[in-house]
Amino acid sequence: MTDTMRAAVVPEPGAEFELVEREVPDPGPGEVRVAVEACGICRSDEFVVEGSYPGVSYPRVPGHEIAGTVEAVGDDVDAWEPGERVGAGWHGGHCFACEACRRGQFLQCENAEITGLSFDGGYAEYATVPAEALAAIPDDLDAVDAAPLLCAGITTYNALRNSDARAGDLVAVVGIGGLGHLGVQYAHAAGYETVAVSRSPDKEPLARDLGADHFVNAAEEEPAERLRELGGASVVLTTAPASDAVESVVGGLGTDGSVIVTGIPGEPVSVDAQQLVGTRGAVEGWGSGHARDSQDTLEFSALRDITPEIETYALDDVADAYDRMVENKARFRVVLEP
Ligand SMILES: [Zn+2]
Ligand SMILES: [Zn+2]
């Protein structure tokens, strides 16, 4: 192999991407070097580009939807071998020692690392990742498809499977974009009566193709009313990062239903408590999962043939690719192929 690699770095908060030639990183103890085949661009990469996340040091290589192949392992790594296909998502490792880790709550680790924020991520030909942050990629899943599943996929899959919804229950997905188009597929595959809610009526054919049993055009009708007509939702998964998208569905919950927020609105959400009391309903949040959750997501996606709709770009085109995602023009996830 060569000693240098290409990487897209954010030199400082707010600066443009720079394509640089760097030394290929050596894996330290407990780390694995991954040859990156694909890395998804996620809205959360804005934290790095804009400097809005505390504690990130610069220059930094973003990217927390890494899919590739193990190329080298550091000392004390028994779980992985060169040649194995692996992925890494948002959760970039944990300490195994804090209170949360002692309870197996690795995502809540007090010393948790975040891929592409705490350490350099996948907008590069190689990345070193803590061994405990890696998931195996099934043979029949392409790297470019696996990458977005490691953030957009796991977030929706894990939120749904940890909910109280059971097969046959009414489950709605609000927003048919990067997260939502996967959420609809998981909801359908899980056996829920699946409702797609979108302000874009042109997304109805796609939503139905992906498995939606009902489509609610939120630009013209009240989602809460439709959900009540359908019997009330056990779960409403909101992926659109807008407070009104959350507020518009609280009244559509059935008894003991939950609105699960995954797309984070940039402003507070107002909830009518009367509606929650009446249904014993809840508004809660969910974010991603740990590496085994990632692997479960990939395995279930391969089993049920669930893939993201993607646009792929070379590393050279990182700035354009990033803009596609930020400006909400991509259909639906953007993936770099370093
Ligand atoms: Zn993400
Ligand atoms: Zn910990």
Coordinates of N, CA and C and ligand atoms in Angstrom, one line a residue, residues 94-98 101 109-111, ligand 2:
H94 N -16.7 3.5 23.3 CA -17.1 3.7 24.7 C -16.0 3.2 25.6
C95 N -16.1 3.5 26.9 CA -15.0 3.3 27.8 C -15.1 2.0 28.6
F96 N -16.3 1.3 28.6 CA -16.5 0.0 29.3 C -16.4 0.2 30.8
A97 N -16.2 1.4 31.3 CA -15.9 1.5 32.8 C -16.9 2.4 33.5
C98 N -17.5 3.4 32.8 CA -18.3 4.3 33.5 C -19.6 3.7 34.0
C101 N -21.8 2.4 31.0 CA -21.2 1.2 30.4 C -21.3 0.0 31.3
C109 N -22.6 6.3 27.3 CA -21.2 6.3 27.9 C -20.8 7.8 28.2
E110 N -20.3 8.0 29.4 CA -19.9 9.4 29.8 C -18.6 9.8 29.0
N111 N -17.9 8.8 28.4 CA -16.7 9.1 27.6 C -16.9 8.6 26.2
Ligands
ZN2 ZN -18.4 4.5 29.5

